[in-house]
Coordinates of C-alpha atoms (C1' of nucleotides) in Angstrom, one line a residue:
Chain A
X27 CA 30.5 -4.5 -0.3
X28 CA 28.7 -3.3 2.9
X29 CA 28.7 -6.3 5.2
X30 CA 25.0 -6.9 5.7
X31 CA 24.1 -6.6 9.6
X32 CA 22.6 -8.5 11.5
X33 CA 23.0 -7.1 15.2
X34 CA 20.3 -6.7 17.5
X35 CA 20.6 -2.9 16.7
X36 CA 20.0 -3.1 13.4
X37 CA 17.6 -5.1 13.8
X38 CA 15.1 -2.8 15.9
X39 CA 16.1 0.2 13.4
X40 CA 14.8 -2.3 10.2
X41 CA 11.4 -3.2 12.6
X42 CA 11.1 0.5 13.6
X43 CA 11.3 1.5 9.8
X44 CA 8.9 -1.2 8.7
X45 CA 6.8 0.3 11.0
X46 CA 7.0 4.0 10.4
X47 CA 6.3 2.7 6.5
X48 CA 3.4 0.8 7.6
X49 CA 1.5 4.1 9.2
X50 CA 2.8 6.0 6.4
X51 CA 1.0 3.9 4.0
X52 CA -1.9 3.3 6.1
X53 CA -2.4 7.2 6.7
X54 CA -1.8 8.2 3.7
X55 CA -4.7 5.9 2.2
X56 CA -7.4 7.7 4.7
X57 CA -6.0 10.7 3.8
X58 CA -7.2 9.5 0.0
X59 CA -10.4 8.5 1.0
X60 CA -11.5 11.0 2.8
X61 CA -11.9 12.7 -0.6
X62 CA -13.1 10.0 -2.5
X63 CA -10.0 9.1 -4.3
X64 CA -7.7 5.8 -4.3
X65 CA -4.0 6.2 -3.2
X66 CA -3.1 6.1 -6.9
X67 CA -5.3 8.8 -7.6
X68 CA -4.0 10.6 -4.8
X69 CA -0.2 10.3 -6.2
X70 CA -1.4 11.2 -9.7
X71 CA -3.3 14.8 -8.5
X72 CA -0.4 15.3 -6.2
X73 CA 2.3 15.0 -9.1
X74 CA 0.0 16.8 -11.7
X75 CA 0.1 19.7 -8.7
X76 CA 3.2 20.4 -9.2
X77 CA 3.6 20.3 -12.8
X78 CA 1.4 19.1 -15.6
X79 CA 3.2 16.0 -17.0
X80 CA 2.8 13.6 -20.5
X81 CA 1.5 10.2 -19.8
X82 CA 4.3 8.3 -20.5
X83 CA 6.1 10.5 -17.6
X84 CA 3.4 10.0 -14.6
X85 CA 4.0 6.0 -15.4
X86 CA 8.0 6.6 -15.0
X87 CA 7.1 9.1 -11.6
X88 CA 4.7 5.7 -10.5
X89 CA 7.0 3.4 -11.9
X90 CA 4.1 1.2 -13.5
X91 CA 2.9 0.9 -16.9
X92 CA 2.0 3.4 -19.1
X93 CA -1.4 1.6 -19.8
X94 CA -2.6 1.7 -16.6
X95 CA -2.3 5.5 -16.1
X96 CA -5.0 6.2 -18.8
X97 CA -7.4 4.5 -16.5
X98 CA -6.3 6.5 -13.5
X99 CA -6.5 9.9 -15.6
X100 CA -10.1 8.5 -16.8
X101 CA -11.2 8.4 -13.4
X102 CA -9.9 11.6 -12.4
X103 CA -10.8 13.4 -15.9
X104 CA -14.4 11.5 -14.8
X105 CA -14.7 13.2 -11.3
X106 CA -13.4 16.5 -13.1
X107 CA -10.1 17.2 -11.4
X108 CA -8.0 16.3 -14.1
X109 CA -7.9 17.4 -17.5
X110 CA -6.0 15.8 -20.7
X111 CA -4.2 19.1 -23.0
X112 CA -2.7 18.8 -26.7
X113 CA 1.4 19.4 -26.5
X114 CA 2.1 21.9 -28.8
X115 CA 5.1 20.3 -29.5
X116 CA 4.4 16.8 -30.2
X117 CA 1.0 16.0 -31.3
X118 CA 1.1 12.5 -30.4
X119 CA 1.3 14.0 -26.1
X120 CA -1.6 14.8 -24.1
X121 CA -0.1 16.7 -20.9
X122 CA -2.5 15.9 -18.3
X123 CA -3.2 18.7 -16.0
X124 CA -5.2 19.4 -12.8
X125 CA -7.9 21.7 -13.4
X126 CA -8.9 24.4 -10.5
X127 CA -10.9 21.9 -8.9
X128 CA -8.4 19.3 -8.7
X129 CA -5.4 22.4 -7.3
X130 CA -7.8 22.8 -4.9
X131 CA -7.8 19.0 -3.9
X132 CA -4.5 18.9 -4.2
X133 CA -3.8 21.4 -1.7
X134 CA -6.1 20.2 0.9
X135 CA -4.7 16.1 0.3
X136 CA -1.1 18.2 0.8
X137 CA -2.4 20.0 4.2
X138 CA -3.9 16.2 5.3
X139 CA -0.7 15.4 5.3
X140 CA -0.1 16.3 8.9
X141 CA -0.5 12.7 9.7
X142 CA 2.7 13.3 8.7
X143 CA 4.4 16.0 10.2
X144 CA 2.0 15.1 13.8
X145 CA 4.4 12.5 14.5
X146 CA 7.7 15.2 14.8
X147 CA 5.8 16.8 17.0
X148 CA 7.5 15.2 19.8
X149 CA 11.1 16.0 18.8
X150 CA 13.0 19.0 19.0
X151 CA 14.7 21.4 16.3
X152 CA 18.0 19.7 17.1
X153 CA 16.0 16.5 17.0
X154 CA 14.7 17.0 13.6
X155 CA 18.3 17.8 12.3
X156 CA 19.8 15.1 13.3
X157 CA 16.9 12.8 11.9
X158 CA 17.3 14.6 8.6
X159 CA 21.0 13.8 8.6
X160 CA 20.7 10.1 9.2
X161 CA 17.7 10.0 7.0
X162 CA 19.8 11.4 4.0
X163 CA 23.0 9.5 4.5
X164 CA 20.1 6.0 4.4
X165 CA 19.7 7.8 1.3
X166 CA 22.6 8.2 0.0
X167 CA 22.4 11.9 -0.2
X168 CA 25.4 14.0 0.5
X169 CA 25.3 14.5 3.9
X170 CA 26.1 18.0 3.9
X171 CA 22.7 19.5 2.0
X172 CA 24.5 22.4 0.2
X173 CA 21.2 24.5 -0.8
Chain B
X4 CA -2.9 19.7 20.4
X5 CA 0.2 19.1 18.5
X6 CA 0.8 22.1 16.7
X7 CA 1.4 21.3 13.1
X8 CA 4.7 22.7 11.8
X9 CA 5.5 23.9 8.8
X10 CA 9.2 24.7 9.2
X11 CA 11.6 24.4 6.6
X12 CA 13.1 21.4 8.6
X13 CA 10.0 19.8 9.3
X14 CA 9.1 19.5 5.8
X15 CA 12.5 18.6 4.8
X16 CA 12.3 15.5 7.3
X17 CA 8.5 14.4 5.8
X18 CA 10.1 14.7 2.4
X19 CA 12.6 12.0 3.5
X20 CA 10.6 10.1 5.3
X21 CA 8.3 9.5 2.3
X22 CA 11.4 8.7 0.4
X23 CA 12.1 6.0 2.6
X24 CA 8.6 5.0 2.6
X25 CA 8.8 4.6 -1.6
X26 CA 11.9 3.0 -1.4
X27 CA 11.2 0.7 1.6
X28 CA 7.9 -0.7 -0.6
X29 CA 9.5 -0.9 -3.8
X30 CA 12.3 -3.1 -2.7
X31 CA 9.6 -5.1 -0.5
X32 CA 7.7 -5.8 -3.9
X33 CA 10.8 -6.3 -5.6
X34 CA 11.7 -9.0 -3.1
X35 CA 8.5 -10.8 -2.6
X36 CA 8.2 -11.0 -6.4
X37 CA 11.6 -12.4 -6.7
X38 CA 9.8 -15.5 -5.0
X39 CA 6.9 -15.2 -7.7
X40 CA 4.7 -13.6 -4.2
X41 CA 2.7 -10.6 -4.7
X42 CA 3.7 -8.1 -1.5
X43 CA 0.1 -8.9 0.3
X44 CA 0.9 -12.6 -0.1
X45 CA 4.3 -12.0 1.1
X46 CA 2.9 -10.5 4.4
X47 CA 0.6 -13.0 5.2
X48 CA 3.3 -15.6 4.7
X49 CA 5.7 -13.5 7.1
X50 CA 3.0 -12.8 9.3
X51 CA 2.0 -16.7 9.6
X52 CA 6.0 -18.0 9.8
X53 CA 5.5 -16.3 13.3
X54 CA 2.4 -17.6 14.3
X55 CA -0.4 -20.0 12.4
X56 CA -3.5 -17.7 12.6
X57 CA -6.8 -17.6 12.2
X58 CA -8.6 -16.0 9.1
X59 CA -9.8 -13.4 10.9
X60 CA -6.8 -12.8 12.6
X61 CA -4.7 -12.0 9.0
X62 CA -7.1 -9.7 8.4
X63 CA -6.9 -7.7 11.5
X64 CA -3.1 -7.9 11.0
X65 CA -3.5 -6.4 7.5
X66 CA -6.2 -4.2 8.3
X67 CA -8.7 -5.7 5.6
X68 CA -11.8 -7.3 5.4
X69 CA -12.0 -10.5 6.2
X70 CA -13.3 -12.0 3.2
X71 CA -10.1 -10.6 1.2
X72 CA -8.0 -13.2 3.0
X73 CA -10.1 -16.0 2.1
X74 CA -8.1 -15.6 -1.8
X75 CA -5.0 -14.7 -0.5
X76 CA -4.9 -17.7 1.8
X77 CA -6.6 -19.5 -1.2
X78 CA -3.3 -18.6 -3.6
X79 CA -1.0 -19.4 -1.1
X80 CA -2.4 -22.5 -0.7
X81 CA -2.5 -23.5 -4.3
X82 CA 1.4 -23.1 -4.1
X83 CA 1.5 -25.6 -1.5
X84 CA 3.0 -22.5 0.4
X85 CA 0.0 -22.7 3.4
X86 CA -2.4 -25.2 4.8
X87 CA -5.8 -24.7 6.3
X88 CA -5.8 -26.6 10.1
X89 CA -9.1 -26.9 11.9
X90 CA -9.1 -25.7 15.4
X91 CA -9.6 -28.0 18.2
X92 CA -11.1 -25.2 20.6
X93 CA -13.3 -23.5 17.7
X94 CA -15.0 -25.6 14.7
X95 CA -15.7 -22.5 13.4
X96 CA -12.1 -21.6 12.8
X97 CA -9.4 -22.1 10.4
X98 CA -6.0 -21.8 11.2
X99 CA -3.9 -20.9 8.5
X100 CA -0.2 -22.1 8.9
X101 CA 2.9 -22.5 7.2
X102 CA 4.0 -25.3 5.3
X103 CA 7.8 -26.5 5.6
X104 CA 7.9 -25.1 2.0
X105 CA 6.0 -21.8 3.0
X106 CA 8.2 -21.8 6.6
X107 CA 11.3 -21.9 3.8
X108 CA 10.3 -19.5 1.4
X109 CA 9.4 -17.3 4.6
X110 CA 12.9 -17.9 5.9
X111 CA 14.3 -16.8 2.6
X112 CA 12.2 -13.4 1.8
X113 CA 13.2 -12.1 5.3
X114 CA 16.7 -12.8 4.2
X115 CA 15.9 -10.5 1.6
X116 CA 15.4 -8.2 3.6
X117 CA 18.7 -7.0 3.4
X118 CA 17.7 -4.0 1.4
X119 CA 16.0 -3.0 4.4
X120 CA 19.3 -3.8 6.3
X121 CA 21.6 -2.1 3.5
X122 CA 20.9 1.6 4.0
X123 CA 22.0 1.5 7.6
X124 CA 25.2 -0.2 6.7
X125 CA 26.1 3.9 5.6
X126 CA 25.7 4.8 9.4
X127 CA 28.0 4.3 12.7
X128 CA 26.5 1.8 15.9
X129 CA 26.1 5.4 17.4
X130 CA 24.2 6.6 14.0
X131 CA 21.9 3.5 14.3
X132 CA 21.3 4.1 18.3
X133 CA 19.8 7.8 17.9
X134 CA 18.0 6.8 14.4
X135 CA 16.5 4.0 17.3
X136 CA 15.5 6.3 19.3
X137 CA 14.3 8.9 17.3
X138 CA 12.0 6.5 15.7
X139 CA 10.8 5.4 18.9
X140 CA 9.6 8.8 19.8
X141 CA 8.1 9.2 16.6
X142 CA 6.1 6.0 17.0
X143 CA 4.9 7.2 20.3
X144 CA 6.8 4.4 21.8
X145 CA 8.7 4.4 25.7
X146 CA 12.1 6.3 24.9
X147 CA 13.6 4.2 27.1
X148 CA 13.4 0.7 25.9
X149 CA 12.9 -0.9 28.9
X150 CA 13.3 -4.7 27.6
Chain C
dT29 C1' -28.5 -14.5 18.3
dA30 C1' -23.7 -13.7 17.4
dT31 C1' -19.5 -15.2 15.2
dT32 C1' -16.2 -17.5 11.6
dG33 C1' -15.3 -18.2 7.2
dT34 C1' -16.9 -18.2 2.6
dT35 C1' -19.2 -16.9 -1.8
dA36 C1' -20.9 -13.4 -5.1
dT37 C1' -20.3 -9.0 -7.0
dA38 C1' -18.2 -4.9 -8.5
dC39 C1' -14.3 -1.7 -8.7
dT40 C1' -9.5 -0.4 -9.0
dC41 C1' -4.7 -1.3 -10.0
dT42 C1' -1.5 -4.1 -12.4
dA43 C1' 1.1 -6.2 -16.6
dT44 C1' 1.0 -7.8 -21.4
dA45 C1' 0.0 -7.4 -26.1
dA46 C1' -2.0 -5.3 -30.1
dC47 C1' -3.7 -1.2 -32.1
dT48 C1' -3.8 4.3 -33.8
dA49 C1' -1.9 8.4 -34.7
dT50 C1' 1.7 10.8 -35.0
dA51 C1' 6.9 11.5 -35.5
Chain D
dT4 C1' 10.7 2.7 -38.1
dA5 C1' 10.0 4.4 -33.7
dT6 C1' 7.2 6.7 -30.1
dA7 C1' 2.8 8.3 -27.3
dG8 C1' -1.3 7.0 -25.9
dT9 C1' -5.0 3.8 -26.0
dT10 C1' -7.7 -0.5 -26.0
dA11 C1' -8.4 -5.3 -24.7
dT12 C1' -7.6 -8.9 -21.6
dA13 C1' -6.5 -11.3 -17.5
dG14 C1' -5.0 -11.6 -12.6
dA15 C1' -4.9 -9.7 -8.0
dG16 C1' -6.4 -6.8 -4.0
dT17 C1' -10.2 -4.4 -2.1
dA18 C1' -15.1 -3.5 0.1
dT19 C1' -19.9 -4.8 0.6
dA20 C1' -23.6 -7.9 1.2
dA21 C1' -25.5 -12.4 1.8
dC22 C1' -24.8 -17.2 3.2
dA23 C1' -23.6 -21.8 5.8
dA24 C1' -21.7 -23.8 9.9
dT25 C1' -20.9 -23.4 14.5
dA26 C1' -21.1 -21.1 19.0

DNA sequence: TATTGTTATACTCTATAACTATA
DNA sequence: TATAGTTATAGAGTATAACAATA
C-alpha cells in the first residue's frame, strides 16, 4: 500500500531517527546504571511505578517471555525494591509491586530522564508542537489529540 | 544550563519519542532475526558492509568492550557471513570484512529497513523536511545542512 | 612499555520445555 | 483441561582481568 521511499529525504529522516534511537538507548542505559540496575530492571521498576502488575502482564508490557521476568523480579525482590503480593482474586497471581524503596527509585530513574527532555531544549513551544504532530501521525495516532 | 522542562508538551513529545524508540528496536530485531541475526550481529554486519574494520574499531562503534566483539565476529564468521584479513600496516590487527554472502545479507537487512521507511510514508515532502530539521536540532547538529 | 586481539570468568537477558499449584 | 508462575537448560551479550603477539 504505502509506496516505500527511497528519496534522499527520506533517507536523512530514517538516519536522523536511527540516531535519536541510538542516544535514547545509550542514555537511558547510564541512566540505569547509575543506580545499580540493568535496563530491564529499569523498565520493570518503572512499569511496576505506575501500577502493580501479574507476571504474566510485565512479560506482555516487555514483550518477552514470561520465564524470564521471574529472574528480573528476583533480582529486584533481591536488592529490596520490588516485592511479590498474593491476588486476592486468583491465587495462582503474584502482583509484583514496588515497595517504598523501589517508588523512590523509580521517581529519581523518572527525573534522570532529562537526558531526555535536554535535547528539546533547543526548540521552541511552536517547535515542540509541531514535532508532536508529526511524531503521532509516524504513529499512527489521530492527529488531532482530542484529550 | 538548559533548563529542564516539564511542560505538558514537553512530556507529551518524550512520551512519543520513546514510542518511536520501542518501535524503531522492535522492528530492528524483528528484521535482523528474519535473517537468523541477533540485532548486535546485525550491526556489526551493517556497520562492516560500509567499511572492513578493525576489532577495536566495532567496538568503539558499538560502544562495548573490545573483547565482546571477538564472539560476535566469531559467530558471524561461523556463518561464513565475515572473514578475519590481516593488516598489511599493523600485524597486530584484524580487519574484519564482509563476505560476498555477508555483503548480500547486509544488502538485504537494510532493505528491511523499510519499517524504518514506512511510518514517514503517512507524512507530506514538507512533513518530512521540518521532521529533518527538527531532528537536526535535537541532535545538536548545523540547522542548515550545509552538504 | 604500550597496544591489539584473545581467552577465561561471571552475570544478565533471552527462549524453550517441563513442572506445580491453582482454576 | 487450561492458566499463572516457576525451574532447568542453553545461547548470546556484557564487563573485568589476565594473556600472547606485535609495535
Amino acid at each position: 500500500m504505502a509506496t516505500t521511499r527511497t528519496d534522499p529525504l527520506t533517507l536523512e529522516v530514517v538516519e536522523l531517527i536511527g540516531a535519536v534511537v541510538a542516544r535514547y538507548y545509550e542514555e537511558y542505559e547510564q541512566a540505569a546504571a547509575a543506580h545499580s540496575l540493568t535496563g530491564a530492571q529499569a523498565r520493570v521498576l518503572g512499569l511496576l511505578s505506575l501500577d502493580p502488575l501479574p507476571m504474566r502482564r510485565i512479560a506482555q508490557k516487555l514483550k518477552c517471555e514470561p520465564s524470564n521476568v521471574t529472574g528480573i523480579v528476583d533480582r529486584l525482590e533481591a536488592r529490596g525494591l520490588v516485592e511479590r503480593r498474593p491476588d486476592p482474586a486468583d491465587r495462582r497471581v503474584k502482583l509484583a509491586a514496588p515497595t517504598e524503596k523501589g517508588a523512590s527509585t523509580a521517581r529519581e530513574l523518572r527525573a534522570s530522564l532529562d537526558f531526555a527532555r535536554e535535547p528539546l531544549a533547543g526548540l521552541s513551544d511552536t517547535d515542540r508542537a509541531v514535532l508532536r504532530d508529526l511524531l503521532r501521525r509516524m504513529l499512527g495516532m489521530d492527529p488531532a489529540g482530542l484529550s
